Amino acid sequence: MGIKIVALGAGQDVGRSCLIVSIGGKNIMLDCGMHMGYSDERRFPDFQYIGSGNLTHSIDAVFISHFHLDHCGALPYFSEVCGYDGPIIMTHPTKAVAPILLEDFRRVMEAKPGDSAAFTEKMIADCMKKVRGVGLNEVVRVDEDIECKAYYAGHVLGAAMFYIRVGGESLLYTGDFNMSGDQHLGCASCEELNVDVLITESTYGTTVRDSRRQREREFLGSIHEAIERGGKVLLPVFALGRAQELCLLLEQYWDRMGLTTPIYFSGGLTSRATEYYRSFLTWTNEKVQGSAESRNMFDFNHIKPFDRNLMDVPTSMVVFATPGMLHAGLSLELFKLYAPDPKNLVIVPGYCVAGTVGHKIMTGRAKTLEIDGRTVDVKCQVKYMSFSAHADAKGIVRLIEIVKPKSVMLVHGERSRMAFLKKKIETEFEITCFDPPNGVAGMQIY
C-alpha cells in the first residue's frame, strides 16, 4: 500500500511542526504546532490541504510529541475551530503541561495590540478534554487498526518518540529528542524497530556540540563577570525544560561561590515547574530521582518569583524570563530595557526561529533593532550558548544505528543542514533519505 507523508509544517523549516501520514489506509497527524516567527496566517499549518468540512472524517488520529508550542500550539484551533473530534494522543506530562503553556501564549497574544491567539481559554479546555494520555513504553490501541508506543525522548519533561504501526506498516516519529542527558533529564531511549520510515528532527543536523561541562563553565563565568561589573543578566527561556536545567546550574553555583545577587524567574513558573517535576518524577534522570527523598532539587533557595516592581531597579540581578525567542512577553520587555546598557548581558541559550528578536541578536552583530515601532539600541553584551536539548548530528546518526529503519525522512531543520545530513545518511547507511519542503504531496516511502 505504501506510506505517504506530507509536511504541513517543519518541512525544510523549524517551527509549526505538522505532518500528515497516510499509512495502512489510515491518515494520521504528527504534531500540530505553530510558527513563533509569524503572526499572520503562516502561524498555523495550512489545514485546508486536509480538506473542508468535518476534518474528523479526514484524520484518524493526532499524536503530539511534547508540549512546546511549535509542536502543539495549533491544536486548540484544529480541534475547536476546524472541528476535529477524533483521538488525540500525548503522554501524561504533556497533557498536564500543554494547556498551561497554551494559556500563557493566549494571554500574551491578547495583550498585544492588533494580535490574537485565534483560540479562547474555553477552546483550550475543550480541546484537552479530547486528549488521551499514555504512559512510557505502553502499547496502546488507538482504534482497531492503529497501534502506538511512546519511547523516552529526553528534550523536555514528557517528550516522546512515537512508534506507530498500522497493519504491516510502521514508523517512528522522534518529535524533538536528545541523545545526551542533562542536569535533570535522561537521554532518549529506543530499540531496534526496523520501521519502514524513521521521521527525525534535524535542527542541529550539521553540528557536533562541544563538551557540556565546558559550556556550563562559560555560562556561569559570563554571568559572574556581568554581575561583578554591576550589570543585569537576562536569560530568555521557555517555561519548562531548559529553564530548569539552567536554574539547577545557577542554584549550585550560587551555593558554591556564596553569591547573594538575586535571581528571579518570571510568571510564577518556578512553583509550577516544581509541581510538575514532583508529579512526573519517573520522567527525570537518576540524579533527580535519587535526591527526591531528602530534598526536591527544584525547591530553590536562591531563585525567587519576579515582580514587575523590579523592572526599573538599578542594581544587579539575573532574570529568567519567558518566552525563549524574545518574540513577545516579559523577556522582550526586559530586553528593550536592558539592551542599551553595555554593562548588561543577554544569554540566548537555545534555538530561535527566523523572524524573532532572539534570532536577530544571537549573532551578536545587531546594533539597533526596530521593535514594536520603536528603535532599540543594542549596546549590551549578547552571547549565544546552546543548551539546546536537541540531538546533534552524532545523536541522529546514533538513533538510526539503533532503530535500523528502511528509510529516513528529515524534518524540523534548515534546508542546508538537511541537505548535508541527507547525503551523510544515504552514504553511511545506504538507505533512502527524504527532506521535503512544506506542502509537497505524496512522499512515497516505498
XYZ file of C-alpha atoms in Angstrom:
446
model
C 0.000 0.000 0.000
C 2.860 2.366 0.770
C 3.379 5.227 3.189
C 2.865 8.819 2.039
C 3.961 11.802 4.094
C 3.230 15.493 3.583
C 4.756 18.219 5.756
C 2.262 20.981 6.543
C 4.964 22.484 8.745
C 8.643 21.874 9.636
C 9.476 20.838 6.070
C 12.915 22.412 5.476
C 11.977 24.767 8.308
C 11.931 24.924 12.116
C 8.534 25.742 13.582
C 4.896 24.759 13.017
C 5.618 21.020 13.135
C 2.754 19.151 11.474
C 2.924 16.059 9.271
C 0.118 14.159 7.559
C 0.936 10.478 7.143
C -1.117 8.003 5.098
C -0.232 4.567 6.421
C -2.085 1.266 6.100
C -5.214 3.002 4.809
C -5.270 5.453 7.753
C -4.449 9.168 7.870
C -2.650 10.375 10.991
C -1.291 13.766 12.049
C 2.064 14.010 13.789
C 2.196 17.200 15.887
C 0.086 20.295 15.376
C 2.320 23.270 16.077
C 2.554 26.990 15.439
C 5.364 29.079 13.950
C 6.713 31.541 16.502
C 8.182 33.791 13.793
C 4.833 34.755 12.220
C 1.691 36.500 13.422
C -0.338 36.137 10.191
C -1.904 33.087 8.506
C 1.543 31.465 8.337
C 1.455 30.976 12.119
C -0.572 27.747 11.743
C -0.226 24.799 9.334
C -2.295 25.002 6.148
C -5.182 22.807 7.290
C -7.016 23.473 4.008
C -4.677 20.882 2.494
C -6.515 18.212 4.521
C -9.926 19.233 3.179
C -13.007 21.168 4.204
C -15.949 20.354 6.440
C -15.579 17.988 9.385
C -11.883 17.058 9.445
C -12.609 14.095 11.729
C -13.541 12.221 8.539
C -10.109 13.022 7.045
C -7.780 12.391 10.018
C -7.978 9.185 12.069
C -5.673 10.214 14.938
C -3.377 13.043 16.110
C -0.122 12.395 18.006
C 1.569 15.223 19.946
C 5.242 14.584 20.765
C 5.678 17.232 23.527
C 4.347 20.474 24.964
C 6.441 23.083 23.115
C 4.176 25.395 21.139
C 5.882 24.748 17.821
C 4.571 21.184 18.254
C 1.175 21.672 19.936
C 0.311 25.377 19.575
C -2.261 24.941 16.792
C -4.065 22.019 18.439
C -6.951 24.027 20.039
C -7.519 25.751 16.692
C -7.526 22.411 14.845
C -9.946 20.747 17.252
C -12.257 23.622 18.167
C -12.253 25.826 15.039
C -11.568 23.272 12.301
C -13.814 20.766 14.086
C -11.543 17.746 14.550
C -13.143 15.423 17.119
C -11.076 12.246 16.804
C -8.386 10.697 19.029
C -5.558 12.958 20.281
C -2.638 11.079 21.839
C 0.114 12.507 24.066
C 1.944 11.458 27.231
C 0.542 12.275 30.676
C 3.142 15.018 31.418
C 2.459 16.639 28.039
C -1.277 16.560 28.752
C -0.646 18.290 32.105
C 1.726 20.999 30.866
C 0.451 21.827 27.351
C -2.712 23.687 28.456
C -0.666 25.898 30.800
C 1.687 26.983 28.005
C -1.204 27.416 25.559
C -2.996 29.684 28.037
C 0.200 31.679 28.720
C 0.585 32.196 24.972
C -3.077 33.178 24.573
C -2.793 35.821 27.310
C 0.399 37.293 25.828
C -1.137 37.494 22.340
C -4.399 39.029 23.611
C -2.362 41.750 25.349
C -0.586 42.725 22.106
C -2.335 45.460 20.095
C -3.803 44.095 16.873
C -2.963 40.465 17.661
C -4.826 37.442 18.992
C -4.177 33.775 19.668
C -7.016 32.558 17.370
C -8.463 30.486 20.208
C -10.022 31.144 23.610
C -9.410 29.819 27.116
C -12.544 27.664 26.782
C -11.287 26.233 23.479
C -8.066 25.133 25.184
C -10.045 23.407 27.959
C -12.449 21.734 25.496
C -9.544 20.578 23.341
C -7.732 18.984 26.285
C -10.871 17.036 27.240
C -10.423 15.106 23.991
C -6.824 14.100 24.796
C -5.882 10.560 25.757
C -2.772 10.394 27.937
C -0.410 7.439 27.505
C 2.428 6.065 29.595
C 6.032 5.431 28.668
C 6.602 2.135 26.791
C 2.866 1.418 26.951
C 1.467 -0.320 23.856
C -1.803 1.449 23.055
C -4.515 0.594 20.556
C -5.903 3.882 19.263
C -8.543 2.041 17.223
C -8.820 -1.462 15.784
C -6.042 -0.729 13.267
C -3.676 1.856 14.811
C -1.197 0.759 17.482
C 1.335 3.053 19.142
C 4.069 3.043 21.762
C 5.759 6.062 23.367
C 9.548 5.934 23.821
C 11.521 8.309 26.067
C 12.815 11.272 24.027
C 14.643 13.397 26.622
C 14.332 17.008 25.347
C 11.682 18.168 27.870
C 9.565 16.562 30.572
C 7.153 14.126 28.928
C 8.625 14.306 25.413
C 8.041 11.096 23.467
C 9.114 9.436 20.256
C 6.045 7.660 18.876
C 6.250 4.227 17.274
C 3.122 3.746 15.170
C 2.039 0.563 13.414
C -0.951 0.124 11.106
C -1.248 -3.406 9.749
C 2.133 -4.387 8.343
C 3.440 -0.806 8.017
C 5.272 1.140 10.710
C 7.129 4.368 11.505
C 8.961 6.071 14.341
C 8.429 9.810 14.765
C 11.037 11.422 17.004
C 9.452 14.827 17.617
C 12.333 16.646 19.320
C 14.785 14.342 21.073
C 18.157 14.416 22.804
C 20.681 11.579 22.861
C 22.638 13.253 25.698
C 21.328 13.578 29.243
C 21.459 16.889 31.097
C 21.075 18.239 34.644
C 17.524 16.921 35.034
C 16.562 14.610 32.152
C 17.937 11.356 30.781
C 18.899 10.681 27.173
C 16.477 9.348 24.554
C 15.918 5.627 24.629
C 14.685 3.322 21.890
C 15.284 -0.147 20.458
C 15.719 -1.876 17.114
C 12.367 -1.458 15.391
C 13.154 -1.957 11.684
C 10.442 0.561 10.834
C 9.587 1.401 7.246
C 10.463 5.029 7.930
C 12.138 6.967 10.721
C 10.915 10.582 10.730
C 13.537 12.554 12.636
C 14.173 16.145 13.565
C 17.355 17.669 12.128
C 17.602 21.010 13.975
C 21.337 20.533 14.594
C 21.942 18.186 11.681
C 25.357 19.619 10.812
C 26.571 20.224 14.362
C 28.602 18.136 16.761
C 28.344 20.035 20.017
C 31.234 20.736 22.338
C 31.519 19.407 25.871
C 28.508 20.271 28.020
C 30.788 20.837 31.018
C 32.838 23.386 29.071
C 29.621 25.171 28.053
C 28.426 25.217 31.666
C 31.703 26.816 32.814
C 31.453 29.512 30.135
C 27.791 30.170 31.025
C 28.465 30.564 34.749
C 31.638 32.589 34.190
C 29.878 35.045 31.857
C 27.076 35.642 34.353
C 29.536 36.115 37.231
C 31.528 38.691 35.222
C 28.351 40.627 34.340
C 27.127 40.924 37.921
C 30.667 41.810 39.123
C 30.616 44.842 36.806
C 27.187 45.869 38.110
C 25.148 44.602 35.163
C 21.866 42.795 34.820
C 21.609 39.393 33.132
C 18.603 38.354 31.036
C 18.076 34.668 30.272
C 15.173 34.275 27.826
C 13.772 30.760 28.263
C 10.653 28.708 27.760
C 8.809 27.880 30.942
C 9.756 24.239 31.297
C 12.771 22.277 30.143
C 15.976 24.192 29.538
C 14.904 26.689 32.215
C 15.074 24.045 34.933
C 18.489 22.851 33.765
C 19.903 26.391 33.955
C 18.177 27.045 37.294
C 19.884 23.959 38.734
C 23.257 25.165 37.423
C 22.888 28.633 38.941
C 21.493 27.329 42.234
C 24.523 25.047 42.700
C 26.984 27.767 41.589
C 25.488 30.387 43.946
C 25.848 27.865 46.801
C 29.490 27.109 45.932
C 30.520 30.726 45.462
C 28.462 32.244 48.284
C 26.839 34.774 45.914
C 23.965 36.986 47.061
C 22.938 38.708 43.814
C 19.213 37.965 43.407
C 17.981 35.527 40.746
C 14.384 35.807 39.569
C 12.060 33.681 37.449
C 9.043 35.239 35.754
C 5.410 34.328 35.922
C 5.309 32.044 38.949
C 6.533 29.273 36.676
C 9.140 28.067 39.171
C 6.480 26.785 41.551
C 4.515 25.250 38.693
C 7.631 23.506 37.423
C 8.356 22.070 40.872
C 4.830 20.687 40.978
C 5.158 19.011 37.581
C 8.564 17.516 38.321
C 7.202 16.108 41.579
C 4.195 14.608 39.794
C 6.241 13.056 36.997
C 9.464 12.199 38.793
C 9.956 8.968 36.790
C 10.476 11.089 33.656
C 13.571 12.765 35.166
C 17.124 11.394 35.374
C 18.560 9.183 38.128
C 20.220 12.127 39.910
C 16.923 13.977 40.358
C 15.049 10.819 41.335
C 17.789 9.874 43.816
C 17.626 13.248 45.584
C 13.831 13.322 45.818
C 13.634 11.528 49.175
C 15.870 14.022 51.000
C 15.129 17.249 49.078
C 13.396 18.150 45.852
C 16.110 19.670 43.628
C 13.582 22.159 42.260
C 12.894 23.739 45.658
C 15.331 26.574 45.008
C 16.892 28.709 47.748
C 18.334 31.448 45.536
C 15.669 31.754 42.811
C 12.579 33.818 43.610
C 9.485 34.909 41.639
C 9.951 38.068 39.558
C 7.807 41.075 40.402
C 7.162 43.834 37.875
C 8.203 46.382 40.512
C 11.748 45.136 39.871
C 11.710 46.321 36.246
C 13.463 49.614 36.990
C 15.585 48.595 39.991
C 19.168 49.743 39.154
C 21.109 47.013 40.977
C 22.467 43.751 39.528
C 20.197 40.752 39.128
C 19.745 37.653 36.994
C 16.309 37.176 35.423
C 14.842 34.144 33.724
C 12.003 35.440 31.550
C 9.666 33.850 29.038
C 9.352 33.324 26.118
C 12.683 31.965 24.945
C 12.788 33.503 21.468
C 12.150 37.105 22.618
C 9.124 37.386 20.347
C 6.707 38.729 22.995
C 6.029 38.834 26.718
C 8.274 39.766 29.645
C 11.512 38.612 28.036
C 11.008 41.106 25.197
C 10.031 43.895 27.616
C 13.173 43.326 29.676
C 15.346 43.093 26.575
C 14.165 46.550 25.486
C 15.098 47.878 28.948
C 18.454 46.105 29.257
C 19.731 46.364 25.662
C 21.037 49.996 25.732
C 23.380 49.432 28.719
C 26.812 47.895 27.906
C 27.117 46.546 31.471
C 24.190 44.187 30.871
C 24.290 40.681 29.401
C 21.733 38.683 27.431
C 22.429 34.973 27.011
C 20.363 33.171 24.371
C 20.515 29.532 25.494
C 18.633 27.832 22.667
C 17.468 27.861 19.074
C 15.470 30.875 17.845
C 13.469 30.769 14.617
C 13.939 33.364 11.893
C 11.835 36.485 12.380
C 12.129 36.588 16.185
C 14.210 39.137 18.094
C 16.165 36.226 19.565
C 17.254 35.130 16.100
C 18.253 38.671 15.146
C 20.536 39.179 18.153
C 22.113 35.731 18.529
C 24.913 36.521 16.074
C 25.884 39.445 18.346
C 26.107 41.812 15.352
C 22.774 43.673 15.666
C 23.457 47.274 16.779
C 19.893 48.609 16.512
C 16.519 46.876 16.192
C 13.046 48.085 15.313
C 10.716 46.561 17.923
C 7.022 47.463 18.099
C 7.596 50.666 16.131
C 10.496 51.853 18.262
C 14.261 51.807 17.699
C 16.203 49.919 20.371
C 19.966 50.387 20.681
C 21.688 47.072 21.353
C 24.751 48.003 23.404
C 24.538 45.185 25.927
C 26.678 42.080 25.615
C 24.865 39.271 23.773
C 26.018 35.652 23.855
C 24.546 32.577 22.225
C 25.309 29.450 24.247
C 23.488 26.396 23.041
C 21.976 24.411 25.881
C 19.578 23.079 23.300
C 18.007 19.757 24.201
C 18.048 18.604 20.578
C 20.138 15.756 19.195
C 23.187 16.865 17.231
C 24.422 15.120 14.057
C 26.155 12.453 16.124
C 22.956 11.779 18.086
C 20.792 11.499 14.975
C 23.211 9.015 13.412
C 23.267 7.040 16.675
C 19.468 6.767 16.680
C 19.499 5.462 13.103
C 22.039 2.847 14.144
C 19.758 1.705 16.983
C 16.384 1.766 15.186
C 17.640 0.355 11.842
C 14.900 1.910 9.667
C 14.382 1.063 5.993
C 14.280 4.778 5.124
C 14.588 8.174 6.829
C 12.686 11.445 6.477
C 14.209 14.662 7.844
C 12.004 17.405 9.292
C 12.371 20.344 11.710
C 15.608 21.712 10.260
C 17.001 24.329 7.923
C 17.282 23.334 4.282
C 21.089 23.497 4.081
C 21.537 21.405 7.221
C 19.051 18.848 5.969
C 20.859 18.528 2.620
C 24.169 17.841 4.384
C 22.640 15.280 6.755
C 20.654 13.613 3.946
C 23.839 12.959 1.987
C 25.607 11.649 5.094
C 22.765 9.233 5.921
C 22.466 7.899 2.380
C 26.233 7.379 2.167
C 26.728 5.783 5.601
C 23.596 3.625 5.787
C 22.818 3.054 2.089
C 19.132 3.806 2.619
C 16.842 6.411 1.057
C 16.554 9.708 2.902
C 13.917 12.361 2.157
C 13.930 16.047 3.120
C 10.786 17.525 1.501
C 9.681 21.153 1.839
C 6.254 22.055 3.202
C 3.278 21.174 1.045
C 4.941 18.667 -1.261
C 2.300 15.981 -1.707
C 2.771 12.247 -1.905
C 6.177 11.489 -0.424
C 6.091 7.808 -1.348
C 8.303 5.983 1.139
C 8.112 2.609 -0.597
